[in-house]
Coordinates of C-alpha atoms and ligand atoms in Angstrom, one line a residue:
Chain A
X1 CA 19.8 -34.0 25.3
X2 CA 20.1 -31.0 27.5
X3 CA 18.8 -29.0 24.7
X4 CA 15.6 -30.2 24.0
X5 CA 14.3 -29.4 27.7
X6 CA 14.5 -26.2 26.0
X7 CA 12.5 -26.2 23.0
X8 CA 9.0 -25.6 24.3
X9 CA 9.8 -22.4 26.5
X10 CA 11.7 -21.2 23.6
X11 CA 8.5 -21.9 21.4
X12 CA 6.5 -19.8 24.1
X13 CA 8.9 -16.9 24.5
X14 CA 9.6 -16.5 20.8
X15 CA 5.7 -16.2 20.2
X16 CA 5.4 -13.7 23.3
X17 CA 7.8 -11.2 22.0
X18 CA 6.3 -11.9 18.2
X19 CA 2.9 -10.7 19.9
X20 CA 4.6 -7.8 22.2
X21 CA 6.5 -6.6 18.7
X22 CA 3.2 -6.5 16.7
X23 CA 0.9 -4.9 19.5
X24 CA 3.8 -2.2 19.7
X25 CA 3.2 -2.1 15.8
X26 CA 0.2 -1.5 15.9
X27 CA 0.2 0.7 19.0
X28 CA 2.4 3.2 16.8
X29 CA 0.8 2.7 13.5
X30 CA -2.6 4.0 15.4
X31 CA -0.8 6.9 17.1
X32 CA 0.5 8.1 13.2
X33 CA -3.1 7.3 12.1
X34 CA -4.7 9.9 14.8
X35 CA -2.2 12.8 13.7
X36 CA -2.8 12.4 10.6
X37 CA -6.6 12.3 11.3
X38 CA -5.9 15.9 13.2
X39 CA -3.8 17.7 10.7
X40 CA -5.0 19.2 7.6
X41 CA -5.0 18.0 4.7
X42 CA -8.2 15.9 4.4
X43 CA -8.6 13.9 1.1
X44 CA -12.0 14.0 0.2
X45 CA -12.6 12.9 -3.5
X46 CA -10.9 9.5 -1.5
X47 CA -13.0 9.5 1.2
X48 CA -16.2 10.1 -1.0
X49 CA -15.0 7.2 -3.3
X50 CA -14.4 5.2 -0.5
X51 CA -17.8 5.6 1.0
X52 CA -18.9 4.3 -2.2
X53 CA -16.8 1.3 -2.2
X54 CA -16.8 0.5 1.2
X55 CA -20.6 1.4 2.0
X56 CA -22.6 1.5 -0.8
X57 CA -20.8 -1.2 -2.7
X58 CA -22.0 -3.4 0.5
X59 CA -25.2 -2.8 0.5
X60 CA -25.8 -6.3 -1.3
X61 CA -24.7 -8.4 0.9
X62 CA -25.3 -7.0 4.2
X63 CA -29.0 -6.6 3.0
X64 CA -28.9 -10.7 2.2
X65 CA -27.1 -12.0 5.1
X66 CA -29.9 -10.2 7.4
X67 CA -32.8 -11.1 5.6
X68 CA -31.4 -14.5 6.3
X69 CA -30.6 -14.1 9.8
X70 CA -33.7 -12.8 10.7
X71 CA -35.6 -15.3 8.9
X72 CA -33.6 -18.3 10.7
X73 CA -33.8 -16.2 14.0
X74 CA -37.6 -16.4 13.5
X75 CA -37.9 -19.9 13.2
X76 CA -35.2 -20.5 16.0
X77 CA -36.9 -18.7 18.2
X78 CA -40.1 -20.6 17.1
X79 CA -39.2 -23.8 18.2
X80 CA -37.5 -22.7 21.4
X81 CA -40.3 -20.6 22.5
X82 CA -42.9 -23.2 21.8
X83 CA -41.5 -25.7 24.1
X84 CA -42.7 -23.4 26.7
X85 CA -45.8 -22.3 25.2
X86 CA -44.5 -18.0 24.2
X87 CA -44.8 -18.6 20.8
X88 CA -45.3 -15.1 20.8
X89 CA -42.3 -13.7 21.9
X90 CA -40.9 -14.2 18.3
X91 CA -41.4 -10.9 17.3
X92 CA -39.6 -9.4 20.4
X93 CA -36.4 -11.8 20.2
X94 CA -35.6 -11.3 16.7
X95 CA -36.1 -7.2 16.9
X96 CA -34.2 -7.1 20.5
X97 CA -31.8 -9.6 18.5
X98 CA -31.4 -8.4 15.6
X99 CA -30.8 -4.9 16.8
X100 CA -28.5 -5.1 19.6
X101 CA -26.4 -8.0 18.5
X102 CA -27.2 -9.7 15.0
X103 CA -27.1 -6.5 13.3
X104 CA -23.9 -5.3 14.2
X105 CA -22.1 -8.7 14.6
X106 CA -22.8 -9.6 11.1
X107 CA -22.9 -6.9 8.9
X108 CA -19.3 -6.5 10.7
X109 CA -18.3 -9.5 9.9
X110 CA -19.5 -9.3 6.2
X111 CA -17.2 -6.2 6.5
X112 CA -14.0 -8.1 7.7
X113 CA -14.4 -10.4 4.9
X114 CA -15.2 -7.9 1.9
X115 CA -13.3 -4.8 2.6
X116 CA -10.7 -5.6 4.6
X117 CA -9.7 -8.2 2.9
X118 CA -10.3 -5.9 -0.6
X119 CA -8.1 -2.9 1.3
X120 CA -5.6 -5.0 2.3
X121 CA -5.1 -6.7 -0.7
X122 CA -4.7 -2.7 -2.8
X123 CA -2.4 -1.0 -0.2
X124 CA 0.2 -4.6 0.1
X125 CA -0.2 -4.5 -3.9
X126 CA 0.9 -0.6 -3.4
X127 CA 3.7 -1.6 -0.8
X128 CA 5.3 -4.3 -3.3
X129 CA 5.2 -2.3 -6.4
X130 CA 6.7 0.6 -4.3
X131 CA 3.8 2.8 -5.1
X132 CA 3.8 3.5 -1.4
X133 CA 7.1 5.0 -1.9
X134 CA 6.1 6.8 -4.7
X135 CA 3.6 9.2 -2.7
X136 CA 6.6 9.9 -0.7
X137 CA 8.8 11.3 -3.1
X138 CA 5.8 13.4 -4.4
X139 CA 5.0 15.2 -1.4
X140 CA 2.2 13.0 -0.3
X141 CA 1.4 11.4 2.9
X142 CA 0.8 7.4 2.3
X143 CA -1.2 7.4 6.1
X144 CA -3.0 10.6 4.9
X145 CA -3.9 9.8 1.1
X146 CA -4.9 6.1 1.5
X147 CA -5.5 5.1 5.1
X148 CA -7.8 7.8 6.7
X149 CA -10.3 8.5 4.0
X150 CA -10.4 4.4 4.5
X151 CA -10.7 4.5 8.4
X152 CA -13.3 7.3 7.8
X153 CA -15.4 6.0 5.5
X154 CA -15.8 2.3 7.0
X155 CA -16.5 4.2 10.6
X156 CA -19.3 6.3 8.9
X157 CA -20.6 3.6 6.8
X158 CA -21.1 0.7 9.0
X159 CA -23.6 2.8 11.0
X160 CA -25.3 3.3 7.8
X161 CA -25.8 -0.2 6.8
X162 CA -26.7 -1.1 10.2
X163 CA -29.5 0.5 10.1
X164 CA -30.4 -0.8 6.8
X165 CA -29.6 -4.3 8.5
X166 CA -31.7 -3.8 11.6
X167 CA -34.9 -2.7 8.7
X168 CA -34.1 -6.0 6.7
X169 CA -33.3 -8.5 9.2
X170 CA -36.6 -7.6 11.6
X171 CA -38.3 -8.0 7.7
X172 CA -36.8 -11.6 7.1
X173 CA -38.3 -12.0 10.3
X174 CA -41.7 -11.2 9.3
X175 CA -41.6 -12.7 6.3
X176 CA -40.9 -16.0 8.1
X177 CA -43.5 -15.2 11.3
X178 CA -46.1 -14.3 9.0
X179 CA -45.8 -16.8 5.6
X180 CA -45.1 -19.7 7.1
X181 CA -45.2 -19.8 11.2
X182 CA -49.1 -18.4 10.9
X183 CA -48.5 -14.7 13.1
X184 CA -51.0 -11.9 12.4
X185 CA -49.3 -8.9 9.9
X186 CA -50.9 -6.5 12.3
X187 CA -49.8 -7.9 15.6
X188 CA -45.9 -8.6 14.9
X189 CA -45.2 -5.4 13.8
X190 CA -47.0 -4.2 16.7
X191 CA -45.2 -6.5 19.0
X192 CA -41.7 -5.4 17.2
X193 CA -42.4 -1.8 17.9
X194 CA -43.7 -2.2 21.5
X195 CA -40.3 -3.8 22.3
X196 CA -37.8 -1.6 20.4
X197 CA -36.1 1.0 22.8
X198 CA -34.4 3.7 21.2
X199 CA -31.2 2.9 23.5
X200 CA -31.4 -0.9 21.8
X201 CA -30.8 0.4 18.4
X202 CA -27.8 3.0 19.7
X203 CA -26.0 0.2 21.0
X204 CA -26.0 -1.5 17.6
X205 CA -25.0 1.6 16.0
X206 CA -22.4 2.2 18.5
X207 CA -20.7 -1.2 18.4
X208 CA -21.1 -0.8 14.5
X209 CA -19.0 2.6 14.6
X210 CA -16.1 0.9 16.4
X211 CA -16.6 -2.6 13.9
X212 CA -15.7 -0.5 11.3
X213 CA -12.9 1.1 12.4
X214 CA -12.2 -2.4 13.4
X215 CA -12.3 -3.6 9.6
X216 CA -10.9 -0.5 7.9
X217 CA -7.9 0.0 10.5
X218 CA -6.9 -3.7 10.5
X219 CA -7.1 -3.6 6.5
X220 CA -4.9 -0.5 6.7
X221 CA -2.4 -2.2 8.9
X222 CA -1.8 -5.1 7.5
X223 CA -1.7 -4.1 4.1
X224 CA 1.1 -1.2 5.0
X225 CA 3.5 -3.4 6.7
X226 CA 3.4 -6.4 4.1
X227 CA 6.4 -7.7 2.9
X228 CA 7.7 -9.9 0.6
X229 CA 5.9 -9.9 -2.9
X230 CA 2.8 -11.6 -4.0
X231 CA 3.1 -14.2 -1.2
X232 CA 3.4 -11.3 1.6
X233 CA 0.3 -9.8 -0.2
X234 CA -2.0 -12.9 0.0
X235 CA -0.4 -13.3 3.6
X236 CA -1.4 -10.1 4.8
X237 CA -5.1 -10.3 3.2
X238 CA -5.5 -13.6 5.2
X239 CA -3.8 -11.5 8.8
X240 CA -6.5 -8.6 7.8
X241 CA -9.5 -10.9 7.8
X242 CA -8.8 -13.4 10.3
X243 CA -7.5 -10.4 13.0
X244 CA -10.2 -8.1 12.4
X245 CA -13.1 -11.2 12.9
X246 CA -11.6 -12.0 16.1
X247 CA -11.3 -8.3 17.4
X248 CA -14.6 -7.5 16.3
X249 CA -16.0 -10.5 18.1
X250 CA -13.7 -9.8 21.1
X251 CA -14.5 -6.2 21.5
X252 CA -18.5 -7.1 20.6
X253 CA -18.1 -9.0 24.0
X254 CA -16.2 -6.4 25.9
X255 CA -18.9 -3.4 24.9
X256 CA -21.8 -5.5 25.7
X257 CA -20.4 -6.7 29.2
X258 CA -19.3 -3.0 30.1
X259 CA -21.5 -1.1 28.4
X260 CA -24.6 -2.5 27.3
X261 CA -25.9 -4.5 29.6
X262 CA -29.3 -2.9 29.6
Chain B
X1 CA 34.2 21.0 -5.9
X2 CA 30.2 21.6 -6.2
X3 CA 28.5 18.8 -4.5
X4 CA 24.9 18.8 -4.2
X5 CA 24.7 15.9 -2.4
X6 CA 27.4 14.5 0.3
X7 CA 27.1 11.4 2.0
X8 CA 28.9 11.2 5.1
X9 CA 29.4 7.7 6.6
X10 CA 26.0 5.9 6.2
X11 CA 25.7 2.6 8.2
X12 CA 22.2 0.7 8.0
X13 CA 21.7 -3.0 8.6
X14 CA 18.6 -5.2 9.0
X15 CA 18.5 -7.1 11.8
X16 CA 21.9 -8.5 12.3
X17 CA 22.2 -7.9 9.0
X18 CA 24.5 -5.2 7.5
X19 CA 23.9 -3.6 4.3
X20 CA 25.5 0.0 4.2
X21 CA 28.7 0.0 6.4
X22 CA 29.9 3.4 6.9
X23 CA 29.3 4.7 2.8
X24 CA 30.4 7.9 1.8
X25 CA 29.9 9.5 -1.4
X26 CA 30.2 13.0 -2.8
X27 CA 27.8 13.7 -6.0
X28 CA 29.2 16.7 -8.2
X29 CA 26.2 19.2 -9.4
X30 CA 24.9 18.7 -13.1
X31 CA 26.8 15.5 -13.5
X32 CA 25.4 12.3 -14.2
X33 CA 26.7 9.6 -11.4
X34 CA 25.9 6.2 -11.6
X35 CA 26.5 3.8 -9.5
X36 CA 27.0 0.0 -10.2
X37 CA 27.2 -3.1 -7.9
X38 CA 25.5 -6.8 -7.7
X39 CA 22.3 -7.7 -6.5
X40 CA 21.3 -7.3 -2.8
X41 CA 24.4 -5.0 -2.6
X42 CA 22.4 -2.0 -1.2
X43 CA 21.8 0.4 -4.0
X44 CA 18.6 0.6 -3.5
X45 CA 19.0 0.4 0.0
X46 CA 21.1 4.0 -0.4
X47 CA 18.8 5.5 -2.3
X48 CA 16.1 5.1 -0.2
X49 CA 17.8 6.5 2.5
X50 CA 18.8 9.6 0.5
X51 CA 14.9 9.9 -0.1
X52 CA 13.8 9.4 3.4
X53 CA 12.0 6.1 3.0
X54 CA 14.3 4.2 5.3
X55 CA 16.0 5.5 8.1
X56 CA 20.1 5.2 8.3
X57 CA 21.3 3.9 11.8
X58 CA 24.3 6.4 11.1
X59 CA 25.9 8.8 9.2
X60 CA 24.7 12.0 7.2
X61 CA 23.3 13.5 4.0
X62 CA 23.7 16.7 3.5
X63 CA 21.2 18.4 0.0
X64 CA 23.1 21.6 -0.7
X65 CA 24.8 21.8 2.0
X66 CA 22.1 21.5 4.5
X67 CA 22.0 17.9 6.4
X68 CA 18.6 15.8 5.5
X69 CA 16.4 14.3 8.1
X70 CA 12.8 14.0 8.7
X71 CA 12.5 17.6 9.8
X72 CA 14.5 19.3 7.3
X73 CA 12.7 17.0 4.5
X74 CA 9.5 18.4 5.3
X75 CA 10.4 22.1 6.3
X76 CA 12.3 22.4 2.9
X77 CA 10.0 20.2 0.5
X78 CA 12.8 18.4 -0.2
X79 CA 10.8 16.0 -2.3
X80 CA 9.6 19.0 -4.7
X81 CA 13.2 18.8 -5.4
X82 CA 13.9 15.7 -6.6
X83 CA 12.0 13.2 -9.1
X84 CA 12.6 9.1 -8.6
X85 CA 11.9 6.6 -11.1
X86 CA 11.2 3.2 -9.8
X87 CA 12.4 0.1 -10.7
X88 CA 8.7 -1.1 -11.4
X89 CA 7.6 2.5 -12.7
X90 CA 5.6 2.4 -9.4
X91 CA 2.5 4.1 -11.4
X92 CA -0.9 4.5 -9.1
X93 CA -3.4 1.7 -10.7
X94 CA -6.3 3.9 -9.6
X95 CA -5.7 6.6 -11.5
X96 CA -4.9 7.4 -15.7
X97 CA -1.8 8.8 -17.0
X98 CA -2.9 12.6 -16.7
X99 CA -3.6 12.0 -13.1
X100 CA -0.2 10.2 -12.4
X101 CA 1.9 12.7 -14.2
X102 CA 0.5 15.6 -12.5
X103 CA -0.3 14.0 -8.9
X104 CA 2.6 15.8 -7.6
X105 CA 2.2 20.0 -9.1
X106 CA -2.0 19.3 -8.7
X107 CA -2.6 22.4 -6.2
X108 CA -6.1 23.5 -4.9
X109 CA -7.7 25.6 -7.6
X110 CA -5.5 24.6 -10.6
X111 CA -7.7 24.5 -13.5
X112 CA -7.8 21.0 -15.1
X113 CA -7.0 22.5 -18.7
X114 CA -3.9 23.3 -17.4
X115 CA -3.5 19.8 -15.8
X116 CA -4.0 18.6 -18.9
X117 CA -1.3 20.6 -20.9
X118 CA 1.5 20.0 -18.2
X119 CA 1.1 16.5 -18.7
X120 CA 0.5 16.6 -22.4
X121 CA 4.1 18.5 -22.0
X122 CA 5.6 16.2 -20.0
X123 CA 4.8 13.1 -22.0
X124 CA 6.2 14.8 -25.5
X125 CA 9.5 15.1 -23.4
X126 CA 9.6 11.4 -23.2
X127 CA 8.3 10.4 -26.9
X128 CA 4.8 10.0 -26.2
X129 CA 1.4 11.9 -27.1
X130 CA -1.8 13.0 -25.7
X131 CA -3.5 10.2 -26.9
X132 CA -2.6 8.0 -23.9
X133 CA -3.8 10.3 -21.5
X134 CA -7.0 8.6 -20.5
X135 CA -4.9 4.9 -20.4
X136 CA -4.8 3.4 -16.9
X137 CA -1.4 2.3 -16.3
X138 CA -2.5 -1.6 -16.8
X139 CA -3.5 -0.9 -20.4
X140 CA 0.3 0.7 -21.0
X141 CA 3.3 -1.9 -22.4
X142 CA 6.5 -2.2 -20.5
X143 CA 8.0 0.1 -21.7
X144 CA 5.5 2.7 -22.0
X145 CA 4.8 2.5 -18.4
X146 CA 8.9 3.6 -17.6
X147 CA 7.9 6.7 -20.2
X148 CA 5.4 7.8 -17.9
X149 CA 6.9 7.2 -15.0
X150 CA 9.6 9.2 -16.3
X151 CA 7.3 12.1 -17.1
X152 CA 6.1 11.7 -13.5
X153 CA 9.4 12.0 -12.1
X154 CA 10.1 15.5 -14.0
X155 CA 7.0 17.2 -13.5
X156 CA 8.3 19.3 -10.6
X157 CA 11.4 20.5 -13.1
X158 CA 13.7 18.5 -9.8
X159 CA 17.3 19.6 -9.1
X160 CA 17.6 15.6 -9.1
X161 CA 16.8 13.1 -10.8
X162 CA 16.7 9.3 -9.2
X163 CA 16.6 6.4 -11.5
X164 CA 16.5 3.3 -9.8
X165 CA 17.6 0.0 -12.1
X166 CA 16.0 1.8 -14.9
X167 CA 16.5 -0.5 -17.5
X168 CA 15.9 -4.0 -15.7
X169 CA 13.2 -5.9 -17.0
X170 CA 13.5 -4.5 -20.3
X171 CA 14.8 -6.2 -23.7
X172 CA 18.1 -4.7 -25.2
X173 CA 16.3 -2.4 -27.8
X174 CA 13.6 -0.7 -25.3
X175 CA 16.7 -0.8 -22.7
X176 CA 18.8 1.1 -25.3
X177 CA 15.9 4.0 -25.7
X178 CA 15.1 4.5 -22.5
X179 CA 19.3 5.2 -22.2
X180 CA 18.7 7.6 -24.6
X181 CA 15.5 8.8 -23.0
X182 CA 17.2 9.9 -19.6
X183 CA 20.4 11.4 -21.4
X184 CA 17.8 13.7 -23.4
X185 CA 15.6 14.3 -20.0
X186 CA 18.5 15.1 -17.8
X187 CA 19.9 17.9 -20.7
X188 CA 16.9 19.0 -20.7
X189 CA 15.6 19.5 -17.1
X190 CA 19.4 20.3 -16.4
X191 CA 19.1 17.7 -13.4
X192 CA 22.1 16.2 -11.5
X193 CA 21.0 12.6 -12.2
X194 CA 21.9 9.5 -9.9
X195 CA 21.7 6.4 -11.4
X196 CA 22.0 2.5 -9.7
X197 CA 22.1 -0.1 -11.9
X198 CA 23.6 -3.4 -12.4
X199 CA 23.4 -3.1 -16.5
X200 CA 27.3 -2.2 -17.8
X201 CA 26.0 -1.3 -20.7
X202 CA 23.8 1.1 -19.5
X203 CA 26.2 2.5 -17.0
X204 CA 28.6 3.1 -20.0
X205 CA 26.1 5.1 -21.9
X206 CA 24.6 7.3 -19.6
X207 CA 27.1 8.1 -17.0
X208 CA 29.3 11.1 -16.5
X209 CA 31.1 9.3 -13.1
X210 CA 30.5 5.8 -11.9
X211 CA 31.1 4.2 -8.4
X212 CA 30.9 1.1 -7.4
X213 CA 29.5 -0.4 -4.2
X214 CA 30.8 -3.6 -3.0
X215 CA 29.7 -4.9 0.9
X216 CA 27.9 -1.8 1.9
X217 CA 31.4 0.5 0.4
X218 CA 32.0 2.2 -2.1
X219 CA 35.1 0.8 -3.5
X220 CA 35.9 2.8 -6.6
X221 CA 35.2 6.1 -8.0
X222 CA 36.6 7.3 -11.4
X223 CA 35.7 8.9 -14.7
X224 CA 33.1 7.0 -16.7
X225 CA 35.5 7.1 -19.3
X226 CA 38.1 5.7 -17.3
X227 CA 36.1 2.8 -16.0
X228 CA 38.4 0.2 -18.2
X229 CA 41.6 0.9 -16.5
X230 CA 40.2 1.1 -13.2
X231 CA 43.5 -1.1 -11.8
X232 CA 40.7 -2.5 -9.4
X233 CA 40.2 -6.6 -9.6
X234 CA 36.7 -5.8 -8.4
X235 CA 35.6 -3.6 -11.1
X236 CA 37.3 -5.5 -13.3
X237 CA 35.7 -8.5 -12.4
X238 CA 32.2 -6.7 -12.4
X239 CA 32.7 -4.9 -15.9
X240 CA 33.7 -8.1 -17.5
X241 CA 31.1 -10.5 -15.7
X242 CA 33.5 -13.1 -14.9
X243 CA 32.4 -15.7 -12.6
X244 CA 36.6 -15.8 -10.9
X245 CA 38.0 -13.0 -9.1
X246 CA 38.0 -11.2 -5.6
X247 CA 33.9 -10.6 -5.7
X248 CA 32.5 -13.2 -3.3
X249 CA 29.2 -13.9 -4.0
X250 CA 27.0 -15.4 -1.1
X251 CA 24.7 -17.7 -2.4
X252 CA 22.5 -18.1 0.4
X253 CA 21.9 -14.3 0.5
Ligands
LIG1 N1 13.1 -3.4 4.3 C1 14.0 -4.3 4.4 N2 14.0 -5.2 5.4 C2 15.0 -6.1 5.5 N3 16.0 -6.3 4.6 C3 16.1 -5.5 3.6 C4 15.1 -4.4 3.4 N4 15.4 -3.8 2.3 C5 16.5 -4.4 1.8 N5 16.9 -5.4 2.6 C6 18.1 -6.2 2.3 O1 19.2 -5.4 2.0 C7 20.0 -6.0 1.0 C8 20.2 -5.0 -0.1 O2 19.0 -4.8 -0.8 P1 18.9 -3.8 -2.0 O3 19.4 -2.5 -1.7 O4 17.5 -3.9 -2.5 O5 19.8 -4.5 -3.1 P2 20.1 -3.9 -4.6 O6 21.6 -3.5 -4.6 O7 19.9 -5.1 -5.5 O8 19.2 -2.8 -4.9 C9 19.3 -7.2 0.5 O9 19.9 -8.3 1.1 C10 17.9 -7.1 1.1 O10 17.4 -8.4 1.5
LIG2 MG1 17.5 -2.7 -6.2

C-alpha cells in the first residue's frame, strides 16, 4: 500500500532528472560545437553542398507555404477589418505580418520539418552503421566534418529564404487583395511600401538566423546521440522535429517580447 | 617480449552495468592476435576503447610504449597509425569508392590523378579493379563492400590493423575469402593485426595467438595452434559450441 503513495513523485522526479540529463547534453554538445566552429579546419565542399540542400533545395516549399499564408492573411484580415469599416489596412497587416512574424515563423517551421528531420535521419543512419566511428579512426572530426558545415549553412540560409518569403507572401497577398477582394494594383503596393520599416524586415531576418540554427543544431543533436538501430533512428527524427518546432516557437516568443517590440 | 600494444587493467561498465572488469592484455608486434568470446561479451567494447571511441573508467593502454589518451591520440596521430575494419564495412553513403578509400591520405593540394591511383592500388590489394571506382557503396554486394572497406582501412600503410567480426554476416564461401584476404593484407602491409570474432573457424585460420574473453576477462591466452588442448572447460566449451559446460549464458542480456 505504502508504495503506491509513491508512484507519482517518482514519475515527476524521474522526468526532472531525464530533462536536467538532456539539457546538460545539450549544454556540452553546444560547447564542442563552438570549438570546433573556432578551430581550423573548415569543410567547405560540405558546407557549399549543404547550402544547396538545406537552402536551395527549399526554395519550393517555403515559396508555397507563403504564397499561401499571405493570400489567407489577406482575406483574414479582410473580414476582420471590415467589421470596423478599415478595409484598407489589408495591405499594411499582411506586409507588417508577414515580415516580422509569418515569414520567419513558417519558413522555420517548414525547416524543422524538411531538414531537420532529413539531417537527423543521415547522421543517426551514420551513428548505427558506425560510420561516425569511422571518421574517427581516419583522422576526422565527426562535429567538424558533418555538423558545422550543417549549423552553418542552415544559419546562412534561412535568412536567405526569408527574404524570398517576405517577397512571396506580401505577393500572395496581392494576388488575393487585388483578384478577388477588388484593391487598386497601384494603391496596395503603395500602401505595402509606406508601412515597411527597414527595422521590421531585420527582425525577421534576425529571428530567421537563430530559427536555423534552431533546425540545423537540433538535427545535429539528435541524430549524434541516437541509439539503438533503425528504431533509435526513426526515434530521433521524430525528437529532432518535434524539439526544434517547439524551440523555434518558444524562442519566436522570447525575441519578440525582449527584443522586438517595436 | 615486443608488445606494441599493452593493456593494463581496463574496467568500463554502462550504467550499473559491467562490461570490461579490470582486462589486461599484451599484443606481441607483427603477430596476428585474435580474440574470441560470445556475444555482448565486450569485444567490441575493447576495441573501441583501444581506438578512443569510448572512454575506459580505468586502466591503461599504452601504443609503443607511450600510454593512449585523448591528448596523446591527437598529439601523435595515433589514428594515421592504425586501420579498423567495421563490422558493417561502415563505408560513407555520400561518397564513391575512390572517395572512401582515400578519405583518410586526401591532403590539401594532392592532385586527384594521384587520388585516383592510390585507390586504384589499394583495391588490387584486395581482388578488385578500377572499374568500381565510381560505385557508391549501396550499388556494392556484401561482400564487396568488406573489400573496400578493407582497402580503406590500409590506405595509411597502419602499424595496426583492427578487424572487428570481420566475417559475420557473410556465407561460408565469401567468409572463407575474406580469411584469406586479411592473411594476404596483413603479409603484405606487415601490420600487427587484432582480430575479435566469434567465428572458430575464422579464428583458426587467421590467427597467430588467440585469447579469449569471458565476463569482461580474459581467461586464456595460448598459441593458436594450441587452442585444442587449452585444458580450459571454457574454451573448450566455446571451441566446440556446446550448449553444457561452465559458460553461463544470460538470456535476458
Ligand atoms: N554505448 C553503449 N551503451 C550502453 N551499453 C553498451 C554500449 N556499448 C556496448 N554496450 C553493452 O556492452 C555489452 C558488450 O557489447 P559489445 O562489446 O558490443 O559485445 P560483443 O562482444 O558482441 O562485441 C553489451 O551488453 C552491450 O549492450
Ligand atoms: Mg561486437
Amino acid at each position: 500500500m505504502n508504495r503506491y503513495i509513491y508512484i507519482i513523485p517518482e514519475a515527476i522526479g524521474r522526468s526532472f532528472l531525464r530533462i536536467c540529463a538532456s539539457i546538460g547534453s545539450i549544454a556540452v554538445f553546444f560547447y564542442d560545437f563552438v570549438l570546433c566552429l573556432i578551430t581550423p579546419p573548415i569543410y567547405i565542399k560540405s558546407l557549399l553542398s549543404q547550402l544547396v540542400r538545406i537552402g536551395y533545395n527549399s526554395l519550393p516549399v517555403i515559396g508555397l507555404t507563403a504564397f499561401f499564408t499571405g493570400g489567407v492573411l489577406a482575406l483574414q484580415i479582410y473580414v476582420g477589418g471590415s467589421r470596423f469599416n478599415a478595409e484598407n489596412i489589408v495591405a499594411s497587416i499582411v506586409a507588417l505580418g508577414i515580415t516580422r512574424e509569418l515569414g520567419p515563423v513558417i519558413a522555420g517551421l517548414m525547416l524543422a520539418g524538411r531538414v531537420s528531420a532529413s539531417i537527423s535521419a543521415e547522421i543517426a543512419t551514420m551513428r548505427v552503421t558506425e560510420q561516425i566511428d569511422a571518421l574517427v579512426t581516419l583522422s576526422t572530426n565527426p562535429m567538424k566534418y558533418l555538423v558545422v558545415p550543417r549549423v552553418l549553412a542552415a544559419v546562412i540560409s534561412l535568412p536567405i529564404l526569408v527574404i524570398i518569403a517576405d517577397i512571396i507572401g506580401i505577393m500572395g497577398g496581392f494576388v488575393v487583395g487585388t483578384k478577388s477582394l477588388g484593391f487598386i494594383e497601384q494603391s496596395y503596393i503603395k500602401n505595402t511600401l509606406d508601412i515597411i520599416e527597414l527595422r521590421d524586415v531585420m527582425s525577421g531576418l534576425i529571428k530567421a538566423a537563430v530559427f536555423g540554427f534552431i533546425v540545423a543544431f537540433m538535427g545535429c543533436y539528435h541524430g549524434y546521440k541516437s541509439t539503438g538501430g533503425a528504431q533509435g533512428v526513426g526515434r530521433s527524427t521524430t525528437l529532432a522535429v518535434v524539439s526544434a518546432s517547439i524551440l523555434i516557437l518558444a524562442s519566436n516568443y522570447i525575441l519578440t517580447s525582449l527584443v522586438f517590440t517595436n | 617480449m615486443d608488445h606494441i600494444l599493452k593493456i593494463k587493467n581496463l574496467s568500463k561498465s554502462f550504467g550499473d552495468k559491467s562490461v570490461l572488469n579490470n582486462l589486461s592484455i599484451n599484443i606481441e608486434r607483427n603477430k596476428s592476435q585474435v580474440i574470441i568470446g560470445g556475444s555482448g561479451t565486450g569485444k567490441s567494447v575493447l576495441l573501441k576503447c583501444i581506438l578512443g571511441l569510448i572512454e575506459p573508467d580505468n586502466g591503461e593502454i599504452y601504443f609503443n610504449e607511450l600510454i593512449l589518451d585523448k591528448k596523446s591520440r591527437a598529439d601523435t596521430d595515433f589514428h594515421s597509425k592504425i586501420g579498423m575494419l567495421f563490422q558493417g564495412a561502415a563505408l560513407f553513403d555520400s561518397l564513391n569508392v575512390q572517395e572512401n578509400i582515400t578519405f583518410g591520405i586526401k591532403k590539401i593540394g594532392e592532385k586527384t590523378d594521384n587520388l585516383k591511383d592510390i585507390a586504384v592500388d589499394k583495391l588490387r590489394k584486395v581482388g578488385l579493379d578500377s572499374t568500381v571506382l565510381d560505385l557508391y557503396p549501396s550499388e556494392l554486394s556484401g561482400g564487396m563492400q568488406k573489400r573496400v572497406a578493407l582497402a580503406r582501412a590500409i590506405a595509411r600503410t597502419p602499424e595496426i590493423l583492427f578487424f572487428d567480426e570481420p566475417t559475420t554476416g557473410l556465407d561460408p564461401i565469401m567468409a572463407d575469402i575474406i580469411n584469406d584476404l586479411i592473411n594476404e593484407v596483413i603479409e603484405e602491409v606487415g601490420a600487427t593485426a587484432i582480430t575479435i570474432t566469434h567465428d572458430m573457424e575464422s579464428a583458426r585460420k587467421i590467427a597467430d595467438k588467440i585469447s579469449m574473453l569471458y565476463e569482461g576477462n580474459v581467461i586464456w591466452t595460448g598459441d593458436a595452434k594450441d587452442i585444442n588442448d587449452s585444458q580450459n572447460p571454457y574454451v573448450d566449451q566455446f571451441i566446440n559450441g556446446k550448449s553444457e559446460g561452465p559458460i553461463k549464458i544470460n538470456l535476458n542480456d
